[in-house]
XYZ file of C-alpha atoms in Angstrom:
126
model
C -5.455 11.510 44.744
C -6.976 14.875 43.804
C -5.585 16.521 46.963
C -2.083 15.228 46.205
C -2.157 16.490 42.622
C -3.492 19.899 43.626
C -0.845 20.207 46.357
C 1.906 19.453 43.823
C 0.495 22.073 41.455
C 0.316 24.663 44.251
C 3.852 23.871 45.411
C 5.108 24.156 41.814
C 3.424 27.552 41.369
C 4.805 28.861 44.673
C 8.334 27.669 43.876
C 8.247 29.341 40.452
C 6.356 32.442 41.656
C 3.413 31.760 39.345
C 0.244 33.647 40.365
C -2.516 31.418 41.747
C -6.265 32.025 41.862
C -8.388 29.649 43.944
C -12.143 29.884 43.452
C -14.568 28.328 45.975
C -13.124 24.891 46.756
C -9.794 26.146 45.404
C -9.744 28.891 48.050
C -10.588 26.357 50.726
C -7.771 24.117 49.468
C -5.234 26.967 49.608
C -6.246 27.793 53.180
C -5.808 24.138 54.183
C -2.463 23.921 52.350
C -1.208 26.810 54.500
C -2.295 25.102 57.726
C -5.842 26.400 58.107
C -9.048 24.440 58.124
C -12.643 24.780 57.019
C -15.872 24.240 58.875
C -19.546 24.046 57.930
C -21.238 27.404 57.421
C -24.911 28.336 57.145
C -26.611 30.671 54.684
C -23.817 30.752 52.125
C -25.827 29.476 49.184
C -27.389 32.249 47.120
C -26.557 35.941 46.991
C -25.226 37.615 50.118
C -23.486 40.771 51.289
C -19.729 41.092 51.772
C -17.376 43.940 52.644
C -14.111 44.892 50.998
C -12.200 47.922 52.261
C -15.283 48.855 54.324
C -17.496 49.031 51.215
C -20.511 46.741 50.777
C -20.829 44.433 47.792
C -23.104 41.574 46.841
C -21.752 38.223 45.603
C -23.107 34.810 44.720
C -22.335 31.910 46.970
C -22.482 28.157 46.507
C -20.466 26.839 49.438
C -21.394 24.995 52.614
C -17.894 25.200 54.078
C -15.792 28.241 54.846
C -12.832 29.591 56.708
C -13.538 31.554 59.840
C -11.059 34.094 61.181
C -9.825 31.614 63.795
C -9.173 28.950 61.164
C -6.919 30.736 58.697
C -3.650 29.230 57.612
C -0.223 30.713 58.234
C 0.375 33.843 56.128
C -3.282 34.024 55.020
C -4.503 37.626 55.030
C -8.296 38.025 54.861
C -9.501 40.850 52.618
C -13.247 40.259 52.060
C -15.705 39.241 54.776
C -19.328 38.112 54.829
C -21.636 39.682 57.402
C -21.267 36.627 59.657
C -17.465 37.029 59.766
C -16.657 34.232 57.316
C -13.677 35.079 55.125
C -14.855 35.349 51.519
C -11.485 36.299 49.995
C -7.865 36.270 51.092
C -4.303 36.654 49.911
C -1.107 34.979 51.023
C 1.610 37.240 52.425
C 4.426 37.928 49.947
C 2.879 35.693 47.287
C 0.631 36.350 44.316
C -2.048 34.012 45.617
C -5.697 35.010 45.823
C -8.521 32.848 47.166
C -12.180 33.775 46.755
C -15.263 31.896 47.930
C -17.701 33.154 45.283
C -17.844 32.451 41.550
C -17.002 35.546 39.482
C -17.778 33.625 36.283
C -21.414 33.012 37.291
C -24.446 35.285 37.587
C -24.155 37.718 40.518
C -20.392 37.088 40.568
C -19.681 40.793 40.997
C -17.119 41.328 38.278
C -16.339 44.816 39.620
C -15.251 43.489 43.018
C -13.348 40.595 41.475
C -11.481 42.919 39.089
C -10.532 45.245 41.975
C -9.088 42.570 44.203
C -7.457 40.627 41.378
C -5.662 43.701 40.057
C -4.632 44.910 43.507
C -3.411 41.579 44.856
C -2.240 39.697 41.763
C -0.952 42.749 39.927
C -2.454 42.681 36.470
C -5.882 43.058 34.883
C -7.694 40.251 33.137
C-alpha cells in the first residue's frame, strides 16, 4: 500500500512540475520508480567519505541498500558517489528531482554539501 501511495504522489509531482526531494529510502524509491533497482551494500552505516564535483566530503549513512552505477533508472544522473562507487545522490534529467542517501537533518549530515546540491539541482535555497 505504501509503495502505491508514494508512486501516486511522485507521479502527481512530476505531472505538475513540483520539486521532489527523496532522502534515504525516498531516494531508493525514486530510483526504482524510474526503472532502477537497489541491492545490499556493506559499510554504509556510520560516517563515510563521498565525492561531489571531485571534492571530498563526509556524510552520515544509515542504509543497507543502495543503487550502484549499473542499477540506475532511466534518466537518473548520479552526482555524488561513495568511495565504493555506490551512488549517494542523483538527479533526474529535465526534472527538479533530487535523491540523496544520507540524512542532512541528522548529525554529520553535511549541511554544506546538501545546500550546494539542493540549490544547484532544485534551484532555490532552503
